[in-house]
PDB file of C-alpha atoms and ligand atoms in Angstrom:
ATOM      1  CA  UNK A   1       1.506 -26.372  19.677  1.00  0.00           C
ATOM      2  CA  UNK A   2       2.802 -23.358  21.604  1.00  0.00           C
ATOM      3  CA  UNK A   3       0.570 -21.764  24.226  1.00  0.00           C
ATOM      4  CA  UNK A   4       1.448 -18.321  22.856  1.00  0.00           C
ATOM      5  CA  UNK A   5      -1.344 -17.041  20.617  1.00  0.00           C
ATOM      6  CA  UNK A   6      -0.961 -13.264  20.747  1.00  0.00           C
ATOM      7  CA  UNK A   7       0.994 -11.227  18.269  1.00  0.00           C
ATOM      8  CA  UNK A   8       1.541  -7.488  18.095  1.00  0.00           C
ATOM      9  CA  UNK A   9       2.501  -6.033  14.718  1.00  0.00           C
ATOM     10  CA  UNK A  10       3.751  -2.426  14.902  1.00  0.00           C
ATOM     11  CA  UNK A  11       2.974  -0.662  11.627  1.00  0.00           C
ATOM     12  CA  UNK A  12       2.720   2.977  12.643  1.00  0.00           C
ATOM     13  CA  UNK A  13       6.171   4.222  11.622  1.00  0.00           C
ATOM     14  CA  UNK A  14       6.810   6.895   9.014  1.00  0.00           C
ATOM     15  CA  UNK A  15       8.941   4.784   6.650  1.00  0.00           C
ATOM     16  CA  UNK A  16      11.326   7.609   5.833  1.00  0.00           C
ATOM     17  CA  UNK A  17      13.930   5.276   4.315  1.00  0.00           C
ATOM     18  CA  UNK A  18      11.520   4.526   1.498  1.00  0.00           C
ATOM     19  CA  UNK A  19      10.504   8.022   0.461  1.00  0.00           C
ATOM     20  CA  UNK A  20       8.923   9.146  -1.777  1.00  0.00           C
ATOM     21  CA  UNK A  21       6.835   5.932  -2.038  1.00  0.00           C
ATOM     22  CA  UNK A  22       5.892   6.196   1.626  1.00  0.00           C
ATOM     23  CA  UNK A  23       4.861   9.854   1.600  1.00  0.00           C
ATOM     24  CA  UNK A  24       1.151   9.033   1.414  1.00  0.00           C
ATOM     25  CA  UNK A  25       1.034   5.243   1.631  1.00  0.00           C
ATOM     26  CA  UNK A  26       2.181   2.880   4.368  1.00  0.00           C
ATOM     27  CA  UNK A  27       5.502   1.155   3.830  1.00  0.00           C
ATOM     28  CA  UNK A  28       3.835  -1.995   5.186  1.00  0.00           C
ATOM     29  CA  UNK A  29       1.549  -1.970   2.119  1.00  0.00           C
ATOM     30  CA  UNK A  30       4.379  -1.912  -0.442  1.00  0.00           C
ATOM     31  CA  UNK A  31       3.754  -4.854  -2.761  1.00  0.00           C
ATOM     32  CA  UNK A  32       6.349  -7.606  -2.772  1.00  0.00           C
ATOM     33  CA  UNK A  33       5.550  -9.264  -6.116  1.00  0.00           C
ATOM     34  CA  UNK A  34       1.745  -9.101  -5.744  1.00  0.00           C
ATOM     35  CA  UNK A  35       1.111  -9.055  -1.998  1.00  0.00           C
ATOM     36  CA  UNK A  36       1.611  -6.220   0.474  1.00  0.00           C
ATOM     37  CA  UNK A  37       4.492  -6.801   2.905  1.00  0.00           C
ATOM     38  CA  UNK A  38       2.252  -6.956   5.960  1.00  0.00           C
ATOM     39  CA  UNK A  39       0.229  -9.811   4.447  1.00  0.00           C
ATOM     40  CA  UNK A  40       3.371 -11.987   4.407  1.00  0.00           C
ATOM     41  CA  UNK A  41       3.842 -11.165   8.089  1.00  0.00           C
ATOM     42  CA  UNK A  42       0.249 -11.998   9.029  1.00  0.00           C
ATOM     43  CA  UNK A  43       0.390 -15.253   7.039  1.00  0.00           C
ATOM     44  CA  UNK A  44       3.587 -16.179   8.916  1.00  0.00           C
ATOM     45  CA  UNK A  45       1.822 -15.452  12.226  1.00  0.00           C
ATOM     46  CA  UNK A  46      -1.084 -17.701  11.281  1.00  0.00           C
ATOM     47  CA  UNK A  47       1.237 -20.506  10.100  1.00  0.00           C
ATOM     48  CA  UNK A  48       2.625 -20.413  13.645  1.00  0.00           C
ATOM     49  CA  UNK A  49      -0.835 -20.497  15.267  1.00  0.00           C
ATOM     50  CA  UNK A  50      -0.626 -16.905  16.425  1.00  0.00           C
ATOM     51  CA  UNK A  51      -4.288 -16.182  15.811  1.00  0.00           C
ATOM     52  CA  UNK A  52      -4.849 -13.272  18.169  1.00  0.00           C
ATOM     53  CA  UNK A  53      -3.470 -10.477  16.009  1.00  0.00           C
ATOM     54  CA  UNK A  54      -3.160  -6.812  16.950  1.00  0.00           C
ATOM     55  CA  UNK A  55      -1.821  -4.335  14.395  1.00  0.00           C
ATOM     56  CA  UNK A  56      -0.587  -0.985  15.727  1.00  0.00           C
ATOM     57  CA  UNK A  57      -1.448   1.629  13.112  1.00  0.00           C
ATOM     58  CA  UNK A  58      -1.448   5.409  12.901  1.00  0.00           C
ATOM     59  CA  UNK A  59      -2.173   8.350  10.662  1.00  0.00           C
ATOM     60  CA  UNK A  60      -2.216   7.464   6.955  1.00  0.00           C
ATOM     61  CA  UNK A  61      -2.433   3.708   7.589  1.00  0.00           C
ATOM     62  CA  UNK A  62      -6.118   3.157   6.752  1.00  0.00           C
ATOM     63  CA  UNK A  63      -5.318   1.050   3.698  1.00  0.00           C
ATOM     64  CA  UNK A  64      -3.963  -1.675   6.014  1.00  0.00           C
ATOM     65  CA  UNK A  65      -7.406  -2.116   7.604  1.00  0.00           C
ATOM     66  CA  UNK A  66      -9.133  -1.935   4.236  1.00  0.00           C
ATOM     67  CA  UNK A  67      -6.847  -4.618   2.837  1.00  0.00           C
ATOM     68  CA  UNK A  68      -7.769  -7.189   5.485  1.00  0.00           C
ATOM     69  CA  UNK A  69     -11.459  -6.283   5.497  1.00  0.00           C
ATOM     70  CA  UNK A  70     -14.094  -7.850   3.276  1.00  0.00           C
ATOM     71  CA  UNK A  71     -14.400  -6.048  -0.067  1.00  0.00           C
ATOM     72  CA  UNK A  72     -18.012  -6.545  -1.021  1.00  0.00           C
ATOM     73  CA  UNK A  73     -18.042  -4.509  -4.259  1.00  0.00           C
ATOM     74  CA  UNK A  74     -14.864  -6.145  -5.561  1.00  0.00           C
ATOM     75  CA  UNK A  75     -16.140  -9.637  -4.727  1.00  0.00           C
ATOM     76  CA  UNK A  76     -19.416  -8.876  -6.501  1.00  0.00           C
ATOM     77  CA  UNK A  77     -17.596  -7.716  -9.626  1.00  0.00           C
ATOM     78  CA  UNK A  78     -15.391 -10.820  -9.666  1.00  0.00           C
ATOM     79  CA  UNK A  79     -18.437 -13.089  -9.214  1.00  0.00           C
ATOM     80  CA  UNK A  80     -20.293 -11.368 -12.076  1.00  0.00           C
ATOM     81  CA  UNK A  81     -17.292 -11.621 -14.400  1.00  0.00           C
ATOM     82  CA  UNK A  82     -16.646 -15.269 -13.487  1.00  0.00           C
ATOM     83  CA  UNK A  83     -13.077 -14.646 -12.252  1.00  0.00           C
ATOM     84  CA  UNK A  84     -13.093 -17.456  -9.728  1.00  0.00           C
ATOM     85  CA  UNK A  85      -9.349 -17.616  -9.072  1.00  0.00           C
ATOM     86  CA  UNK A  86      -9.148 -13.882  -8.302  1.00  0.00           C
ATOM     87  CA  UNK A  87     -12.260 -14.150  -6.137  1.00  0.00           C
ATOM     88  CA  UNK A  88     -10.600 -16.917  -4.141  1.00  0.00           C
ATOM     89  CA  UNK A  89      -7.482 -14.741  -3.587  1.00  0.00           C
ATOM     90  CA  UNK A  90      -9.519 -11.771  -2.395  1.00  0.00           C
ATOM     91  CA  UNK A  91     -11.723 -13.849  -0.090  1.00  0.00           C
ATOM     92  CA  UNK A  92      -8.726 -15.639   1.421  1.00  0.00           C
ATOM     93  CA  UNK A  93      -7.352 -12.316   2.681  1.00  0.00           C
ATOM     94  CA  UNK A  94     -10.446 -11.367   4.648  1.00  0.00           C
ATOM     95  CA  UNK A  95     -10.592 -14.896   6.055  1.00  0.00           C
ATOM     96  CA  UNK A  96      -7.093 -14.639   7.551  1.00  0.00           C
ATOM     97  CA  UNK A  97      -8.726 -14.279  10.947  1.00  0.00           C
ATOM     98  CA  UNK A  98      -9.873 -11.515  13.215  1.00  0.00           C
ATOM     99  CA  UNK A  99      -7.380  -8.723  13.202  1.00  0.00           C
ATOM    100  CA  UNK A 100      -7.596  -6.059  15.898  1.00  0.00           C
ATOM    101  CA  UNK A 101      -6.257  -2.548  15.467  1.00  0.00           C
ATOM    102  CA  UNK A 102      -5.046   0.125  17.819  1.00  0.00           C
ATOM    103  CA  UNK A 103      -3.564   3.495  16.972  1.00  0.00           C
ATOM    104  CA  UNK A 104      -0.270   4.771  18.249  1.00  0.00           C
ATOM    105  CA  UNK A 105      -1.198   8.449  17.988  1.00  0.00           C
ATOM    106  CA  UNK A 106       2.331   9.703  17.409  1.00  0.00           C
ATOM    107  CA  UNK A 107       5.111   7.480  16.095  1.00  0.00           C
ATOM    108  CA  UNK A 108       7.314   7.839  19.159  1.00  0.00           C
ATOM    109  CA  UNK A 109       9.394   4.754  18.509  1.00  0.00           C
ATOM    110  CA  UNK A 110       9.081   0.997  18.523  1.00  0.00           C
ATOM    111  CA  UNK A 111       8.978   0.753  22.323  1.00  0.00           C
ATOM    112  CA  UNK A 112       6.084   3.193  22.373  1.00  0.00           C
ATOM    113  CA  UNK A 113       4.268   1.208  19.653  1.00  0.00           C
ATOM    114  CA  UNK A 114       4.592  -2.056  21.617  1.00  0.00           C
ATOM    115  CA  UNK A 115       3.393  -0.316  24.781  1.00  0.00           C
ATOM    116  CA  UNK A 116       0.194   0.677  22.943  1.00  0.00           C
ATOM    117  CA  UNK A 117      -0.661  -3.058  22.964  1.00  0.00           C
ATOM    118  CA  UNK A 118      -0.486  -3.412  26.760  1.00  0.00           C
ATOM    119  CA  UNK A 119      -4.226  -3.466  27.485  1.00  0.00           C
ATOM    120  CA  UNK A 120      -4.879  -5.910  24.626  1.00  0.00           C
ATOM    121  CA  UNK A 121      -2.101  -8.306  25.588  1.00  0.00           C
ATOM    122  CA  UNK A 122      -2.643  -8.252  29.361  1.00  0.00           C
ATOM    123  CA  UNK A 123      -0.461 -10.604  31.379  1.00  0.00           C
ATOM    124  CA  UNK A 124       0.290 -13.175  28.647  1.00  0.00           C
ATOM    125  CA  UNK A 125       3.552 -13.731  26.783  1.00  0.00           C
ATOM    126  CA  UNK A 126       3.283 -12.467  23.218  1.00  0.00           C
ATOM    127  CA  UNK A 127       5.143 -12.239  19.948  1.00  0.00           C
ATOM    128  CA  UNK A 128       6.040  -8.958  18.244  1.00  0.00           C
ATOM    129  CA  UNK A 129       6.609  -9.049  14.475  1.00  0.00           C
ATOM    130  CA  UNK A 130       7.793  -5.994  12.587  1.00  0.00           C
ATOM    131  CA  UNK A 131       5.537  -5.383   9.619  1.00  0.00           C
ATOM    132  CA  UNK A 132       8.416  -4.416   7.364  1.00  0.00           C
ATOM    133  CA  UNK A 133      10.516  -7.516   8.075  1.00  0.00           C
ATOM    134  CA  UNK A 134       9.364 -10.415   5.954  1.00  0.00           C
ATOM    135  CA  UNK A 135      10.627 -13.969   6.186  1.00  0.00           C
ATOM    136  CA  UNK A 136      10.908 -16.621   3.485  1.00  0.00           C
ATOM    137  CA  UNK A 137       7.972 -19.011   3.677  1.00  0.00           C
ATOM    138  CA  UNK A 138      10.154 -21.962   4.715  1.00  0.00           C
ATOM    139  CA  UNK A 139      11.811 -20.066   7.584  1.00  0.00           C
ATOM    140  CA  UNK A 140      11.664 -21.884  10.929  1.00  0.00           C
ATOM    141  CA  UNK A 141      12.829 -18.852  12.940  1.00  0.00           C
ATOM    142  CA  UNK A 142       9.515 -18.100  14.621  1.00  0.00           C
ATOM    143  CA  UNK A 143       8.696 -21.726  15.399  1.00  0.00           C
ATOM    144  CA  UNK A 144      12.174 -22.144  16.964  1.00  0.00           C
ATOM    145  CA  UNK A 145      11.585 -19.039  19.098  1.00  0.00           C
ATOM    146  CA  UNK A 146       8.191 -20.339  20.239  1.00  0.00           C
ATOM    147  CA  UNK A 147       9.690 -23.749  21.078  1.00  0.00           C
ATOM    148  CA  UNK A 148      12.469 -22.123  23.123  1.00  0.00           C
ATOM    149  CA  UNK A 149       9.932 -20.049  25.018  1.00  0.00           C
ATOM    150  CA  UNK A 150       7.772 -23.102  25.669  1.00  0.00           C
ATOM    151  CA  UNK A 151      10.638 -24.961  27.340  1.00  0.00           C
ATOM    152  CA  UNK A 152      12.083 -21.984  29.261  1.00  0.00           C
ATOM    153  CA  UNK A 153       9.278 -19.429  29.773  1.00  0.00           C
ATOM    154  CA  UNK A 154      11.784 -16.700  28.803  1.00  0.00           C
ATOM    155  CA  UNK A 155      11.702 -13.800  26.372  1.00  0.00           C
ATOM    156  CA  UNK A 156      13.461 -14.672  23.104  1.00  0.00           C
ATOM    157  CA  UNK A 157      15.088 -12.389  20.506  1.00  0.00           C
ATOM    158  CA  UNK A 158      15.862 -13.182  16.856  1.00  0.00           C
ATOM    159  CA  UNK A 159      19.534 -12.517  16.156  1.00  0.00           C
ATOM    160  CA  UNK A 160      21.501 -12.394  12.934  1.00  0.00           C
ATOM    161  CA  UNK A 161      25.219 -11.849  12.241  1.00  0.00           C
ATOM    162  CA  UNK A 162      25.781  -8.743  10.090  1.00  0.00           C
ATOM    163  CA  UNK A 163      28.974  -7.178   8.705  1.00  0.00           C
ATOM    164  CA  UNK A 164      30.480  -4.920  11.414  1.00  0.00           C
ATOM    165  CA  UNK A 165      29.912  -1.711   9.435  1.00  0.00           C
ATOM    166  CA  UNK A 166      26.159  -2.489   9.308  1.00  0.00           C
ATOM    167  CA  UNK A 167      25.652  -2.962  13.057  1.00  0.00           C
ATOM    168  CA  UNK A 168      25.035   0.785  13.394  1.00  0.00           C
ATOM    169  CA  UNK A 169      21.649   0.188  11.717  1.00  0.00           C
ATOM    170  CA  UNK A 170      20.429  -2.276  14.371  1.00  0.00           C
ATOM    171  CA  UNK A 171      20.016  -3.010  18.018  1.00  0.00           C
ATOM    172  CA  UNK A 172      23.089  -5.054  18.891  1.00  0.00           C
ATOM    173  CA  UNK A 173      23.149  -7.995  21.315  1.00  0.00           C
ATOM    174  CA  UNK A 174      26.034  -9.483  23.247  1.00  0.00           C
ATOM    175  CA  UNK A 175      25.374 -13.108  24.161  1.00  0.00           C
ATOM    176  CA  UNK A 176      26.875 -15.996  26.095  1.00  0.00           C
ATOM    177  CA  UNK A 177      26.512 -19.663  25.162  1.00  0.00           C
ATOM    178  CA  UNK A 178      24.656 -21.708  27.724  1.00  0.00           C
ATOM    179  CA  UNK A 179      25.361 -25.369  28.391  1.00  0.00           C
ATOM    180  CA  UNK A 180      22.148 -26.474  26.656  1.00  0.00           C
ATOM    181  CA  UNK A 181      23.173 -24.933  23.320  1.00  0.00           C
ATOM    182  CA  UNK A 182      20.997 -21.811  23.655  1.00  0.00           C
ATOM    183  CA  UNK A 183      22.348 -18.289  23.943  1.00  0.00           C
ATOM    184  CA  UNK A 184      21.517 -15.771  26.641  1.00  0.00           C
ATOM    185  CA  UNK A 185      21.603 -12.054  25.994  1.00  0.00           C
ATOM    186  CA  UNK A 186      23.915 -10.264  28.436  1.00  0.00           C
ATOM    187  CA  UNK A 187      23.780  -6.761  26.990  1.00  0.00           C
ATOM    188  CA  UNK A 188      22.036  -4.870  24.217  1.00  0.00           C
ATOM    189  CA  UNK A 189      22.778  -1.477  22.736  1.00  0.00           C
ATOM    190  CA  UNK A 190      20.819   0.485  20.136  1.00  0.00           C
ATOM    191  CA  UNK A 191      22.619   1.350  16.871  1.00  0.00           C
ATOM    192  CA  UNK A 192      26.223   1.341  18.191  1.00  0.00           C
ATOM    193  CA  UNK A 193      29.184   2.739  16.309  1.00  0.00           C
ATOM    194  CA  UNK A 194      30.866  -0.271  14.650  1.00  0.00           C
ATOM    195  CA  UNK A 195      34.095   0.357  16.576  1.00  0.00           C
ATOM    196  CA  UNK A 196      32.228   0.296  19.889  1.00  0.00           C
ATOM    197  CA  UNK A 197      29.738  -2.513  19.195  1.00  0.00           C
ATOM    198  CA  UNK A 198      30.042  -5.364  21.699  1.00  0.00           C
ATOM    199  CA  UNK A 199      29.261  -7.886  18.914  1.00  0.00           C
ATOM    200  CA  UNK A 200      28.043  -8.131  15.331  1.00  0.00           C
ATOM    201  CA  UNK A 201      24.748  -9.801  16.279  1.00  0.00           C
ATOM    202  CA  UNK A 202      21.826  -7.690  15.117  1.00  0.00           C
ATOM    203  CA  UNK A 203      18.395  -7.876  16.746  1.00  0.00           C
ATOM    204  CA  UNK A 204      15.885  -8.447  13.931  1.00  0.00           C
ATOM    205  CA  UNK A 205      12.129  -8.139  13.574  1.00  0.00           C
ATOM    206  CA  UNK A 206      10.790 -11.118  15.534  1.00  0.00           C
ATOM    207  CA  UNK A 207      10.549 -10.942  19.330  1.00  0.00           C
ATOM    208  CA  UNK A 208       8.861 -13.072  21.941  1.00  0.00           C
ATOM    209  CA  UNK A 209       8.232 -11.178  25.156  1.00  0.00           C
ATOM    210  CA  UNK A 210       7.077 -11.980  28.633  1.00  0.00           C
ATOM    211  CA  UNK A 211       4.541  -9.340  29.757  1.00  0.00           C
ATOM    212  CA  UNK A 212       7.202  -7.752  31.998  1.00  0.00           C
ATOM    213  CA  UNK A 213       8.451  -5.969  28.862  1.00  0.00           C
ATOM    214  CA  UNK A 214       5.650  -3.423  29.371  1.00  0.00           C
ATOM    215  CA  UNK A 215       6.992  -2.386  32.790  1.00  0.00           C
ATOM    216  CA  UNK A 216      10.467  -2.196  31.270  1.00  0.00           C
ATOM    217  CA  UNK A 217       9.245   0.114  28.482  1.00  0.00           C
ATOM    218  CA  UNK A 218       7.390   2.307  30.980  1.00  0.00           C
ATOM    219  CA  UNK A 219      10.526   2.601  33.126  1.00  0.00           C
ATOM    220  CA  UNK A 220      12.739   3.515  30.147  1.00  0.00           C
ATOM    221  CA  UNK A 221      13.137   7.225  29.379  1.00  0.00           C
ATOM    222  CA  UNK A 222      12.908   8.422  25.796  1.00  0.00           C
ATOM    223  CA  UNK A 223      16.158   8.750  23.871  1.00  0.00           C
ATOM    224  CA  UNK A 224      17.205  10.487  20.656  1.00  0.00           C
ATOM    225  CA  UNK A 225      14.371  12.422  18.897  1.00  0.00           C
ATOM    226  CA  UNK A 226      12.100  11.722  21.885  1.00  0.00           C
ATOM    227  CA  UNK A 227      11.690   8.084  20.761  1.00  0.00           C
ATOM    228  CA  UNK A 228      11.118   5.226  23.173  1.00  0.00           C
ATOM    229  CA  UNK A 229      13.503   2.537  22.003  1.00  0.00           C
ATOM    230  CA  UNK A 230      12.475  -1.083  22.383  1.00  0.00           C
ATOM    231  CA  UNK A 231      16.175  -2.013  22.600  1.00  0.00           C
ATOM    232  CA  UNK A 232      16.615   0.090  25.748  1.00  0.00           C
ATOM    233  CA  UNK A 233      13.623  -1.628  27.357  1.00  0.00           C
ATOM    234  CA  UNK A 234      15.040  -5.050  26.412  1.00  0.00           C
ATOM    235  CA  UNK A 235      18.308  -4.053  28.125  1.00  0.00           C
ATOM    236  CA  UNK A 236      16.318  -3.258  31.261  1.00  0.00           C
ATOM    237  CA  UNK A 237      14.310  -6.488  31.022  1.00  0.00           C
ATOM    238  CA  UNK A 238      17.492  -8.557  30.686  1.00  0.00           C
ATOM    239  CA  UNK A 239      18.662  -7.228  34.054  1.00  0.00           C
ATOM    240  CA  UNK A 240      15.628  -8.646  35.848  1.00  0.00           C
ATOM    241  CA  UNK A 241      15.061 -11.928  33.998  1.00  0.00           C
ATOM    242  CA  UNK A 242      16.907 -14.034  31.402  1.00  0.00           C
ATOM    243  CA  UNK A 243      16.416 -13.009  27.776  1.00  0.00           C
ATOM    244  CA  UNK A 244      17.424 -15.709  25.302  1.00  0.00           C
ATOM    245  CA  UNK A 245      18.249 -15.563  21.606  1.00  0.00           C
ATOM    246  CA  UNK A 246      17.761 -17.663  18.492  1.00  0.00           C
ATOM    247  CA  UNK A 247      20.493 -17.048  15.928  1.00  0.00           C
ATOM    248  CA  UNK A 248      19.527 -17.491  12.293  1.00  0.00           C
ATOM    249  CA  UNK A 249      21.289 -16.658   9.062  1.00  0.00           C
ATOM    250  CA  UNK A 250      18.861 -16.598   6.152  1.00  0.00           C
ATOM    251  CA  UNK A 251      15.445 -15.852   4.781  1.00  0.00           C
ATOM    252  CA  UNK A 252      14.924 -12.323   6.112  1.00  0.00           C
ATOM    253  CA  UNK A 253      14.166  -9.201   4.093  1.00  0.00           C
ATOM    254  CA  UNK A 254      13.914  -5.714   5.629  1.00  0.00           C
ATOM    255  CA  UNK A 255      11.675  -4.272   2.955  1.00  0.00           C
ATOM    256  CA  UNK A 256      11.943  -0.785   4.516  1.00  0.00           C
ATOM    257  CA  UNK A 257      15.374  -0.609   2.909  1.00  0.00           C
ATOM    258  CA  UNK A 258      15.346  -0.047  -0.873  1.00  0.00           C
ATOM    259  CA  UNK A 259      18.046  -2.572  -1.783  1.00  0.00           C
ATOM    260  CA  UNK A 260      16.623  -5.281   0.453  1.00  0.00           C
ATOM    261  CA  UNK A 261      13.193  -4.587  -0.964  1.00  0.00           C
ATOM    262  CA  UNK A 262      14.501  -5.243  -4.457  1.00  0.00           C
ATOM    263  CA  UNK A 263      16.220  -8.456  -3.293  1.00  0.00           C
ATOM    264  CA  UNK A 264      12.947  -9.586  -1.694  1.00  0.00           C
ATOM    265  CA  UNK A 265      10.986  -8.993  -4.883  1.00  0.00           C
ATOM    266  CA  UNK A 266      13.524 -10.846  -7.042  1.00  0.00           C
ATOM    267  CA  UNK A 267      14.036 -13.842  -4.740  1.00  0.00           C
ATOM    268  CA  UNK A 268      10.366 -14.273  -3.893  1.00  0.00           C
ATOM    269  CA  UNK A 269       9.333 -13.957  -7.550  1.00  0.00           C
ATOM    270  CA  UNK A 270      11.975 -16.507  -8.600  1.00  0.00           C
ATOM    271  CA  UNK A 271      10.641 -18.939  -5.986  1.00  0.00           C
ATOM    272  CA  UNK A 272       7.045 -18.726  -7.209  1.00  0.00           C
ATOM    273  CA  UNK A 273       5.724 -21.676  -9.207  1.00  0.00           C
ATOM    274  CA  UNK A 274       3.415 -19.547 -11.339  1.00  0.00           C
ATOM    275  CA  UNK A 275       5.729 -16.748 -12.453  1.00  0.00           C
ATOM    276  CA  UNK A 276       9.186 -17.951 -11.318  1.00  0.00           C
ATOM    277  CA  UNK A 277      10.313 -19.683 -14.546  1.00  0.00           C
ATOM    278  CA  UNK A 278       9.180 -16.842 -16.835  1.00  0.00           C
ATOM    279  CA  UNK A 279      10.741 -14.250 -14.537  1.00  0.00           C
ATOM    280  CA  UNK A 280      14.021 -16.204 -14.428  1.00  0.00           C
ATOM    281  CA  UNK A 281      14.138 -16.089 -18.237  1.00  0.00           C
ATOM    282  CA  UNK A 282      13.496 -12.322 -18.214  1.00  0.00           C
ATOM    283  CA  UNK A 283      16.155 -11.790 -15.601  1.00  0.00           C
ATOM    284  CA  UNK A 284      18.730 -13.832 -17.503  1.00  0.00           C
ATOM    285  CA  UNK A 285      18.040 -11.678 -20.555  1.00  0.00           C
ATOM    286  CA  UNK A 286      18.372  -8.422 -18.592  1.00  0.00           C
ATOM    287  CA  UNK A 287      21.614  -9.514 -16.931  1.00  0.00           C
ATOM    288  CA  UNK A 288      23.119 -10.741 -20.196  1.00  0.00           C
ATOM    289  CA  UNK A 289      22.359  -7.380 -21.856  1.00  0.00           C
ATOM    290  CA  UNK A 290      23.631  -5.338 -18.879  1.00  0.00           C
ATOM    291  CA  UNK A 291      26.934  -7.171 -18.546  1.00  0.00           C
ATOM    292  CA  UNK A 292      27.559  -7.347 -22.282  1.00  0.00           C
ATOM    293  CA  UNK A 293      27.574  -3.589 -22.661  1.00  0.00           C
ATOM    294  CA  UNK A 294      29.421  -2.648 -19.441  1.00  0.00           C
TER     295      UNK A 294
HETATM  296  P1  LIG B   1      11.352   1.094  11.492  1.00  0.00           P
HETATM  297  O1  LIG B   1      12.272   1.874  12.331  1.00  0.00           O
HETATM  298  O2  LIG B   1      11.891   0.204  10.431  1.00  0.00           O
HETATM  299  O3  LIG B   1      10.228   1.983  10.822  1.00  0.00           O
HETATM  300  O4  LIG B   1      10.383   0.279  12.451  1.00  0.00           O
HETATM  301  P2  LIG B   1      10.088   3.482  10.451  1.00  0.00           P
HETATM  302  O5  LIG B   1      10.429   4.369  11.580  1.00  0.00           O
HETATM  303  O6  LIG B   1       8.723   3.564   9.884  1.00  0.00           O
HETATM  304  O7  LIG B   1      11.104   3.548   9.235  1.00  0.00           O
HETATM  305  P3  LIG B   1      12.218   4.553   8.740  1.00  0.00           P
HETATM  306  O8  LIG B   1      13.450   4.176   9.498  1.00  0.00           O
HETATM  307  O9  LIG B   1      11.732   5.948   8.971  1.00  0.00           O
HETATM  308  O10 LIG B   1      12.320   4.241   7.283  1.00  0.00           O
HETATM  309  C1  LIG B   1      10.021  -1.072  12.288  1.00  0.00           C
HETATM  310  C2  LIG B   1       8.502  -1.253  12.381  1.00  0.00           C
HETATM  311  O11 LIG B   1       7.989  -0.599  13.515  1.00  0.00           O
HETATM  312  C3  LIG B   1       6.942   0.270  13.184  1.00  0.00           C
HETATM  313  C4  LIG B   1       7.122   0.585  11.697  1.00  0.00           C
HETATM  314  O12 LIG B   1       5.879   0.863  11.095  1.00  0.00           O
HETATM  315  C5  LIG B   1       7.771  -0.673  11.162  1.00  0.00           C
HETATM  316  O13 LIG B   1       6.807  -1.609  10.702  1.00  0.00           O
HETATM  317  N1  LIG B   1       6.986   1.494  14.041  1.00  0.00           N
HETATM  318  C6  LIG B   1       8.130   2.225  14.124  1.00  0.00           C
HETATM  319  C7  LIG B   1       5.857   1.862  14.718  1.00  0.00           C
HETATM  320  O14 LIG B   1       4.804   1.195  14.657  1.00  0.00           O
HETATM  321  N2  LIG B   1       5.884   3.002  15.478  1.00  0.00           N
HETATM  322  C8  LIG B   1       7.002   3.767  15.601  1.00  0.00           C
HETATM  323  O15 LIG B   1       6.952   4.797  16.303  1.00  0.00           O
HETATM  324  C9  LIG B   1       8.152   3.369  14.895  1.00  0.00           C
END
């Protein structure tokens, strides 16, 4: 088991790519089938023994805390009406462990959100998981990152090849292969123009940081729109200590993007034992009708 137990989950952003749904409700609470996105992320953390959980929230994010809290009235109603299965579901959420919360104040970027966790994390390595990036349940990305950190003591990024025209949506990492089969990050750049990107490796929503990332964020000036970019701080960190990468190619959904959200709902629903077969039949019917008429 990895020695890393701390995880920071930034969830204070404005979610503007998913308006109007996110005007008055957190993007992290958008349901994917029947569970809010952030619950998938917290369940993934717990599967990987990351039990010391800090969620960074902000204005309008109260429903996140309510969701993971005990819901006495609802439990009472379910007990009285004998709905044992639903009661079990509701109780399981509040038993996911102790979740701590801190507020970001103003959403001044991902770097700023991670920095809000400094006092909580202290001088330990920690994982950061973006609350709008969900991973398929059988993904071994996070466990591979933890294993790499355990053998090297280094920070580790999750990296995924994307089509060149999409690299402008991500932090981009240039890497070199090391003799032991791992990759080391040699440069990172935030949202490059495709023609100028040093690679097509996108930095995705799982990070494992040594505590020196905090100093790197503090030393990094704000960029566009006054935001403190985590990517810029990672660039700084990589100049003072090795930053490694784990490259993966499947099982990730950025539910902050409307199309990826829809893909997440469809694929996760199809994979569910309870509703998967019935949903597959529905979907076949819809597709047959759509493609018959077009
Ligand atoms: P995103 O960049 O995807 O989130 O950040 P956003 O800014 O909310 O979304 P758009 O681009 O406007 O649609 C990834 C994660 O980091 C959090 C978000 O809540 C999201 O879970 N975040 C982002 C913060 O906690 N604070 C910030 O200042 C920015």
